[in-house]
Backbone as a chain_set.jsonl record, in Angstrom:
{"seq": "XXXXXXXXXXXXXXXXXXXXXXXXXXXXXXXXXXXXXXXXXXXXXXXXXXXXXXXXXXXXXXXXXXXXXXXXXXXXXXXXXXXXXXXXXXXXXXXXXXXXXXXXXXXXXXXXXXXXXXXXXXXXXXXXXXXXXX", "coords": {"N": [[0.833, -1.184, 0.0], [2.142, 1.475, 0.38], [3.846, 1.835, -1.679], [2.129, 2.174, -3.963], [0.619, 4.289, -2.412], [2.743, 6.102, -2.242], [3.296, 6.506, -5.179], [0.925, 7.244, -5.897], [0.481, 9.61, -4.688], [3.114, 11.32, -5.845], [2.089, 11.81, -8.464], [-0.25, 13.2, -8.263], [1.297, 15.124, -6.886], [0.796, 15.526, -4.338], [-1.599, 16.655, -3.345], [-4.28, 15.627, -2.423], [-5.936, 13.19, -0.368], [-5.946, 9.73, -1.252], [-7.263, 7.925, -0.281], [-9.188, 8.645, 1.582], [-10.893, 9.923, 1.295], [-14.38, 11.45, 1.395], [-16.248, 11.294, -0.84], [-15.641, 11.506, -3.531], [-14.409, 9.348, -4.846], [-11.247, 7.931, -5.831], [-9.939, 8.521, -8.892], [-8.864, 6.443, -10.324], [-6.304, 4.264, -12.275], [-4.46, 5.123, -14.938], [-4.438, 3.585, -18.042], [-2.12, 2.855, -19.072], [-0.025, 3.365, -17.021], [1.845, 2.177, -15.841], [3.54, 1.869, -13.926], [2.19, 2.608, -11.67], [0.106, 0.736, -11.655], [0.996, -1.803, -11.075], [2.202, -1.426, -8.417], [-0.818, -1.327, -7.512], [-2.083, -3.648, -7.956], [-0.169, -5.438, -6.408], [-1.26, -4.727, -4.144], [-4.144, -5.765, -3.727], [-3.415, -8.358, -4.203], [-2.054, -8.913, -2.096], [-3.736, -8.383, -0.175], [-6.481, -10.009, -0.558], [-4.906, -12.03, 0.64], [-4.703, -11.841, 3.129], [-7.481, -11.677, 3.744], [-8.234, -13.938, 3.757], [-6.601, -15.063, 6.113], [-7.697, -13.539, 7.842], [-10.734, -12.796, 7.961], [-12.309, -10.202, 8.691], [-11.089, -8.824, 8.71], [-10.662, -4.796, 8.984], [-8.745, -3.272, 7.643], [-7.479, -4.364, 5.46], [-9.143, -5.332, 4.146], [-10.737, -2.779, 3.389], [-8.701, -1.873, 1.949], [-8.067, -3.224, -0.065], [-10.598, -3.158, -1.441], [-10.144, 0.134, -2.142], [-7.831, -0.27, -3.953], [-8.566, -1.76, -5.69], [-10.608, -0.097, -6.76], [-8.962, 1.698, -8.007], [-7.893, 0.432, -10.059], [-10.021, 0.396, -12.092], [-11.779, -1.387, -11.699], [-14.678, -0.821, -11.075], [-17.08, -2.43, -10.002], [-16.031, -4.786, -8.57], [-14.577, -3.215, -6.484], [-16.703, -2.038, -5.023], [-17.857, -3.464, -4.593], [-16.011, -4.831, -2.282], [-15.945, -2.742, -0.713], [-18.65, -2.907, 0.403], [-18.128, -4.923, 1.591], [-16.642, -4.298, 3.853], [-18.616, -2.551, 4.884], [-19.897, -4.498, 6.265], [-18.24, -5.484, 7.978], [-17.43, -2.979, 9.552], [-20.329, -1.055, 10.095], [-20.487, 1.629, 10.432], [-18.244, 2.801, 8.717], [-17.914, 5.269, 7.111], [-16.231, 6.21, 5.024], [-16.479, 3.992, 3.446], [-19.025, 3.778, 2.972], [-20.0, 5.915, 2.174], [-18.626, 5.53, -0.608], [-19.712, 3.147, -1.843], [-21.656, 4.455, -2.226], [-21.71, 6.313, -4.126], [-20.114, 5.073, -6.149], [-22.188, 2.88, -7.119], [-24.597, 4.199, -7.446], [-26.248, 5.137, -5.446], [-28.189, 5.024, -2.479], [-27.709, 4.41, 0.984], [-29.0, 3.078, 3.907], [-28.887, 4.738, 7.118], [-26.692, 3.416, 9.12], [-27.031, 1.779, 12.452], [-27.434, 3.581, 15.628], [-24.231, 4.656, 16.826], [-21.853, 3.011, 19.455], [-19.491, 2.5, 19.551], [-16.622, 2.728, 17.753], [-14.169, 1.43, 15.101], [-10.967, 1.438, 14.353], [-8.263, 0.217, 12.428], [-4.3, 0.349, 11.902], [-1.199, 0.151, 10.384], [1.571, 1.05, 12.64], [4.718, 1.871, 12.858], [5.237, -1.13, 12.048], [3.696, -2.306, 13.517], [0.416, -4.012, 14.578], [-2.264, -1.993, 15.009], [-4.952, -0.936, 16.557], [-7.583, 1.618, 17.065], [-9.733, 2.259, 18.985], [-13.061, 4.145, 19.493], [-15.706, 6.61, 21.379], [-18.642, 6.861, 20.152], [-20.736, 9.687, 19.389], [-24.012, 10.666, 19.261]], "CA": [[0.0, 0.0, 0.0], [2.697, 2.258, 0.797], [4.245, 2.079, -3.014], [0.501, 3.059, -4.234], [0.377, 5.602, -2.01], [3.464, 7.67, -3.112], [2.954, 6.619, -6.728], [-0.397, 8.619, -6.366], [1.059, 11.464, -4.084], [3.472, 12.078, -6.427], [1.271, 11.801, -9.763], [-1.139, 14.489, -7.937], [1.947, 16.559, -6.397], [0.503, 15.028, -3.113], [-3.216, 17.234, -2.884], [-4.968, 14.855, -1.791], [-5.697, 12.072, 0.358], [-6.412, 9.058, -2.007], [-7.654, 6.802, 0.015], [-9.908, 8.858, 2.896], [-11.906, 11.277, 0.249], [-15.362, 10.711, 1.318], [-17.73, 11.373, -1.132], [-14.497, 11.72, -4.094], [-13.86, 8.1, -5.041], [-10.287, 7.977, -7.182], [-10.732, 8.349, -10.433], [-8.49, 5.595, -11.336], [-5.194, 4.729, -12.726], [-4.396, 5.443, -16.814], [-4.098, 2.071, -18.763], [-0.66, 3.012, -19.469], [0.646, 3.716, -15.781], [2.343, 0.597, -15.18], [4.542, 2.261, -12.283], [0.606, 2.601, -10.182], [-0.97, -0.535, -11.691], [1.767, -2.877, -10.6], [1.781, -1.449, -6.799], [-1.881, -1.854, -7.171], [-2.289, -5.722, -8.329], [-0.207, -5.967, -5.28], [-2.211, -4.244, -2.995], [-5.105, -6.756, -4.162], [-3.05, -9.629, -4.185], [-1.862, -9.078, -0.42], [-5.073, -7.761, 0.586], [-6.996, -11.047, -0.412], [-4.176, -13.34, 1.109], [-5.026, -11.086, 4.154], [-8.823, -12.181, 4.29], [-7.877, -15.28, 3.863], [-7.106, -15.128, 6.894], [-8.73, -12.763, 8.62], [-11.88, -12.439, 6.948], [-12.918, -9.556, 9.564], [-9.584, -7.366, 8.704], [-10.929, -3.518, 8.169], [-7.764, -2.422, 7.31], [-7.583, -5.233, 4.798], [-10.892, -4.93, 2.92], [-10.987, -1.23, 2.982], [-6.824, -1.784, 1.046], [-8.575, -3.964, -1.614], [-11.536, -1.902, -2.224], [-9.04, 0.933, -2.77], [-7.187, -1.153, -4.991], [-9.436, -2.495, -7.31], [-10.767, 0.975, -7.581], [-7.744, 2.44, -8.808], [-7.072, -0.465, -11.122], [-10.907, 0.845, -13.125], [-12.765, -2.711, -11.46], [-15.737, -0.081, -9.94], [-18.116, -3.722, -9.254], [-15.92, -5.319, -7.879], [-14.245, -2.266, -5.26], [-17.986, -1.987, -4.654], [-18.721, -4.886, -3.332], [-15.1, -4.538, -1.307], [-16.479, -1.789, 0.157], [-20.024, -3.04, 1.035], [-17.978, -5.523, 2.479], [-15.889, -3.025, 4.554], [-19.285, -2.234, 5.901], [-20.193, -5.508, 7.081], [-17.131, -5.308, 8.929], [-17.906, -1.757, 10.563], [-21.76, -0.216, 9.809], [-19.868, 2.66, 10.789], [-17.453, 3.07, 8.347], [-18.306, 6.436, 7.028], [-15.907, 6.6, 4.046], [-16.911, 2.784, 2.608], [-20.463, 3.904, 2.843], [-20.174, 7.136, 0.713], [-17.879, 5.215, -1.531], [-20.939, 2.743, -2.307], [-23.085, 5.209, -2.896], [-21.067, 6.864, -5.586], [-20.112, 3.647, -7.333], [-23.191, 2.163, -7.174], [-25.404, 5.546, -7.229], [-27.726, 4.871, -4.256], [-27.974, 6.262, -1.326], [-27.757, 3.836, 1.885], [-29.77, 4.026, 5.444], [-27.765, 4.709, 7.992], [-26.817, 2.763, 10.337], [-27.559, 1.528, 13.949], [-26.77, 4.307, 16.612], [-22.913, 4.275, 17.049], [-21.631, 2.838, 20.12], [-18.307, 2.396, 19.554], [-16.445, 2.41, 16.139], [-12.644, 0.584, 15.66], [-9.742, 1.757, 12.636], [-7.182, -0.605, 12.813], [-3.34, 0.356, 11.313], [0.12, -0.292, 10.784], [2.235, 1.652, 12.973], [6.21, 0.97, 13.404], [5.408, -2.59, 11.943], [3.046, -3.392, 14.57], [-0.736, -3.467, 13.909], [-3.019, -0.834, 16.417], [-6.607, -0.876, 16.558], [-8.312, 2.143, 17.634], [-11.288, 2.437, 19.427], [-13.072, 5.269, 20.582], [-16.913, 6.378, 21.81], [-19.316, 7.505, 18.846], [-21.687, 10.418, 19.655], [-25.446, 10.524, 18.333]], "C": [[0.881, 1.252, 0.0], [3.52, 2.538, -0.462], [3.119, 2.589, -3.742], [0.69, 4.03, -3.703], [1.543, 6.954, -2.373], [3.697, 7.435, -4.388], [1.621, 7.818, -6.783], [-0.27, 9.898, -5.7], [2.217, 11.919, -5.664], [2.665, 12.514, -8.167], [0.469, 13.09, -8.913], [-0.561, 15.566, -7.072], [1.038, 16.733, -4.735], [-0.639, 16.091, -2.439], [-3.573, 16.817, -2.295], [-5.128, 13.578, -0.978], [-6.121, 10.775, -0.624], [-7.44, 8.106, -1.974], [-9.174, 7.149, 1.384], [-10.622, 10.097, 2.311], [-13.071, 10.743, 0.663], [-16.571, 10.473, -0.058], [-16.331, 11.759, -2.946], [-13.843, 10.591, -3.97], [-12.134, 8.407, -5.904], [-11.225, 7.724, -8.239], [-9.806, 7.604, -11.11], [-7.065, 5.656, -11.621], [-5.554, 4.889, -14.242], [-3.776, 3.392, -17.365], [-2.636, 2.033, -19.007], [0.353, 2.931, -18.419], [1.13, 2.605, -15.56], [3.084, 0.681, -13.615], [3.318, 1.95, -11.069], [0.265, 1.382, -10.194], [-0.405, -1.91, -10.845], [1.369, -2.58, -9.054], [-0.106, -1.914, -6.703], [-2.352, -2.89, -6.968], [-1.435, -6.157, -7.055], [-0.557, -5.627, -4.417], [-3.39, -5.408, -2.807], [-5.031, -7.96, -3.728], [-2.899, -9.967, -2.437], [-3.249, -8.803, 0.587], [-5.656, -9.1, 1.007], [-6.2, -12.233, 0.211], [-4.7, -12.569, 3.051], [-5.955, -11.796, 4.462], [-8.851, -12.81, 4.202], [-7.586, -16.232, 5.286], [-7.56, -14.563, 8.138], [-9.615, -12.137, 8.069], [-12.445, -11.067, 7.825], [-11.716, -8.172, 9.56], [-9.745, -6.462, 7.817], [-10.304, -3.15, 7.475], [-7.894, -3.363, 5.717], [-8.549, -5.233, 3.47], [-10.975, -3.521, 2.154], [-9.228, -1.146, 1.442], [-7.691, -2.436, -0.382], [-9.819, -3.247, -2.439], [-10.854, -0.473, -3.113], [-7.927, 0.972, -4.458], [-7.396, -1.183, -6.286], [-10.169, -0.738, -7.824], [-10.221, 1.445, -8.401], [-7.406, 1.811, -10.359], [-8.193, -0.322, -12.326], [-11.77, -0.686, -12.735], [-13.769, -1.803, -10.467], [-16.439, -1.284, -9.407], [-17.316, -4.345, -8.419], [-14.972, -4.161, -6.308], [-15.41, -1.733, -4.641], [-18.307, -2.677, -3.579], [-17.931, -5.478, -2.536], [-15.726, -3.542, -0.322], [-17.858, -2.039, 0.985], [-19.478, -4.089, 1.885], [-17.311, -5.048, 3.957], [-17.299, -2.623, 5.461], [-19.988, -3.58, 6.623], [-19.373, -5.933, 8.085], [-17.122, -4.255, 10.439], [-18.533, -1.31, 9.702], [-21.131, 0.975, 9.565], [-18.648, 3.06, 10.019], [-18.428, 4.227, 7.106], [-17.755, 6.68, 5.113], [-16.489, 5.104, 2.99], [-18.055, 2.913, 1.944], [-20.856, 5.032, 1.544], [-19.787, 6.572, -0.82], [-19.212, 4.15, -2.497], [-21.949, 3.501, -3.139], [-22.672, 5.859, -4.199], [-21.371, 6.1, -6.362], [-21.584, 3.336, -7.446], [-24.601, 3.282, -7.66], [-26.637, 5.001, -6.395], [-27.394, 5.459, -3.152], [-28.356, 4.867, -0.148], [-27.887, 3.864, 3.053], [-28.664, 3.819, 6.381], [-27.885, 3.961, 8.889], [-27.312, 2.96, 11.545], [-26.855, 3.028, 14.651], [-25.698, 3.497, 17.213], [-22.627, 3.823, 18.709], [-20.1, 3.584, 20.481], [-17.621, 2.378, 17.917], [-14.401, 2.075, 16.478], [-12.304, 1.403, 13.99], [-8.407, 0.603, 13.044], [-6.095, 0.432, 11.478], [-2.361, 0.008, 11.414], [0.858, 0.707, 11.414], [3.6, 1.096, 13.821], [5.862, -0.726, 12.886], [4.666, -3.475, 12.964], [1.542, -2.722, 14.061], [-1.217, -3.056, 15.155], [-4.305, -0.866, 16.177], [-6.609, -0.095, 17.7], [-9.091, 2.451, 18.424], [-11.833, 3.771, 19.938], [-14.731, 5.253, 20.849], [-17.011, 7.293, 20.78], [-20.49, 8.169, 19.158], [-23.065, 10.347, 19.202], [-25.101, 11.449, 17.368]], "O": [[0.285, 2.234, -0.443], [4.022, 3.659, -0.393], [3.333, 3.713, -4.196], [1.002, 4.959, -4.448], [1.371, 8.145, -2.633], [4.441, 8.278, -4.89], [1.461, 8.836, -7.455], [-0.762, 10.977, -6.032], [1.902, 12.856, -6.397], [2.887, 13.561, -8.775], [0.974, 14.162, -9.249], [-1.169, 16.523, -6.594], [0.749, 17.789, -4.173], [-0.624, 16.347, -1.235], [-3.468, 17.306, -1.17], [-4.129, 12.861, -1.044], [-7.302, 11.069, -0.805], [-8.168, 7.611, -2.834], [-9.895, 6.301, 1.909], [-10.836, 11.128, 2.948], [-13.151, 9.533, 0.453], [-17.484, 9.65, -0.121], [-16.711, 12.874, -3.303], [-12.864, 10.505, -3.228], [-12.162, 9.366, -6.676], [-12.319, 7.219, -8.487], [-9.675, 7.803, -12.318], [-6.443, 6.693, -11.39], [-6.696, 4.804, -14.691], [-3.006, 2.505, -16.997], [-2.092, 0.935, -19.124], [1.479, 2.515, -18.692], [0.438, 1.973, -14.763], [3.143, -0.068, -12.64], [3.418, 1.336, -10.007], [0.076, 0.759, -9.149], [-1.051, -2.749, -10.217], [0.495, -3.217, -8.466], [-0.526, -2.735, -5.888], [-2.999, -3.186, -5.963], [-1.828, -7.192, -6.516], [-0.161, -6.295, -3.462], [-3.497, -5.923, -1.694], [-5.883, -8.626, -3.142], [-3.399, -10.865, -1.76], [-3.507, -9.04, 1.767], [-5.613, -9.537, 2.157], [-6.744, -13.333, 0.307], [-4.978, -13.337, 3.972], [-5.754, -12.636, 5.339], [-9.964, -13.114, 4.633], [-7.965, -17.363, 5.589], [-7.734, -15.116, 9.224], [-9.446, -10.988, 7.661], [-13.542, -10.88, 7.298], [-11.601, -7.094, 10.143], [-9.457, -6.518, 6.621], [-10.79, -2.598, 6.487], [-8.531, -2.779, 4.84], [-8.482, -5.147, 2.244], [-11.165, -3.21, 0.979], [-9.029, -0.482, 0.425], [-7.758, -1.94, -1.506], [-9.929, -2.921, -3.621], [-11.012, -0.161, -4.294], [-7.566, 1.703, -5.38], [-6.88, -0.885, -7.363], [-10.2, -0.321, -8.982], [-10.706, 1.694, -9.506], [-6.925, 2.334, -11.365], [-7.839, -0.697, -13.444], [-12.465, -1.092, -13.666], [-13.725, -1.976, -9.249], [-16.462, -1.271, -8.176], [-17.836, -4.556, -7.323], [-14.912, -4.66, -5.184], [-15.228, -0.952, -3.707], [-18.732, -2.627, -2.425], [-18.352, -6.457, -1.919], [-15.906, -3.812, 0.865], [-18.108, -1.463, 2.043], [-20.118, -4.34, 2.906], [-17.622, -5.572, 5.027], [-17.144, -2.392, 6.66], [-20.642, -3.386, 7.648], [-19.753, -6.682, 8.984], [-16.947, -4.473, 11.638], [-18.026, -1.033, 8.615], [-21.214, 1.415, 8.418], [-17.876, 3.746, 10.688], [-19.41, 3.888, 6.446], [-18.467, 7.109, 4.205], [-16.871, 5.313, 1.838], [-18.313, 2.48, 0.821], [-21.571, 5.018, 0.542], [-20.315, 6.917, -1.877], [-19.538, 4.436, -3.649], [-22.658, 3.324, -4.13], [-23.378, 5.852, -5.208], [-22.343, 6.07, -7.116], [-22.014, 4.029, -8.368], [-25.546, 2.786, -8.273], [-27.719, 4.556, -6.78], [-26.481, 6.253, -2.927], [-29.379, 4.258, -0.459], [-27.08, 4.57, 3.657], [-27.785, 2.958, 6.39], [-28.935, 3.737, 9.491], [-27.92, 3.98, 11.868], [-25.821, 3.489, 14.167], [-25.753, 2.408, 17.785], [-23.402, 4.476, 19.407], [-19.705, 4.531, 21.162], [-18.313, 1.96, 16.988], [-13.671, 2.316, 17.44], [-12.984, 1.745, 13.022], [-7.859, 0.498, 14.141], [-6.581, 1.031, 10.518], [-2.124, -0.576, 12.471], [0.915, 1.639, 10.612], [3.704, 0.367, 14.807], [6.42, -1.564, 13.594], [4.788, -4.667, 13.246], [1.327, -1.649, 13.498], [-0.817, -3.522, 16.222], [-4.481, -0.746, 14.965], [-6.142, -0.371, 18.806], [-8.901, 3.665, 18.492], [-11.171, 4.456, 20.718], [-15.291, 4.176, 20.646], [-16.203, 8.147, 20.414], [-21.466, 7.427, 19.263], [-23.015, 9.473, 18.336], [-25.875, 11.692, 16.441]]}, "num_chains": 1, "name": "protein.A"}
């Protein structure tokens, strides 16, 4: 993920966030980009060896949804993402991302309790947690 991510910082002179736009899916790599597409196919590839085995790994799902977006597969980073919310209701950016791709609009979830982000930090993985307001 971390070769993706400064392949597309530097292609956009590092504007934007690529991956935490809510409502501002990527728009993709270029058929030609081989430098992005490659990090991408392995974003994908590691992603799904991921849920493999941890079918329940946000970080994981949300990386492959990402992924496959970039790579121009909108159905199937779709239905990464709808999985992303079966993971956490509460995932805010998965949910918008649906609605784009898909063009629908989706009810909101249960009243938040609690909501989790898991990441890598220093090589060790961290899960979040915090309390979710009305």
């Amino acid at each position: 993920m971390g070769k993706l991510r400064a392949h597309l910082n530097e292609v956009s002179d590092g504007d934007e966030d690529h991956f935490e736009a809510w409502h501002d899916p990527p728009a993709g790599l270029d058929e030609d980009d081989e430098l992005g597409r490659e990090p991408a196919r392995e974003v994908v590839e590691a992603a799904r060896h991921a849920l493999r085995l941890q079918p329940d790994d946000d970080l994981a799902v949300f990386s492959l949804a990402c992924a496959l977006h970039w790579l121009g597969e909108d159905q199937s980073a779709a239905a990464a993402h709808r999985e992303a919310l079966r993971v956490d209701p509460h995932d805010d950016v998965a949910r918008a991302r649906v609605e784009e791709l898909e063009d629908v609009v989706l009810p909101d979830p249960p009243m938040r309790i609690t909501t989790r982000r898991s990441s890598w930090v220093g090589g060790r993985r961290t899960i979040r947690v915090w309390a979710g307001w009305p």
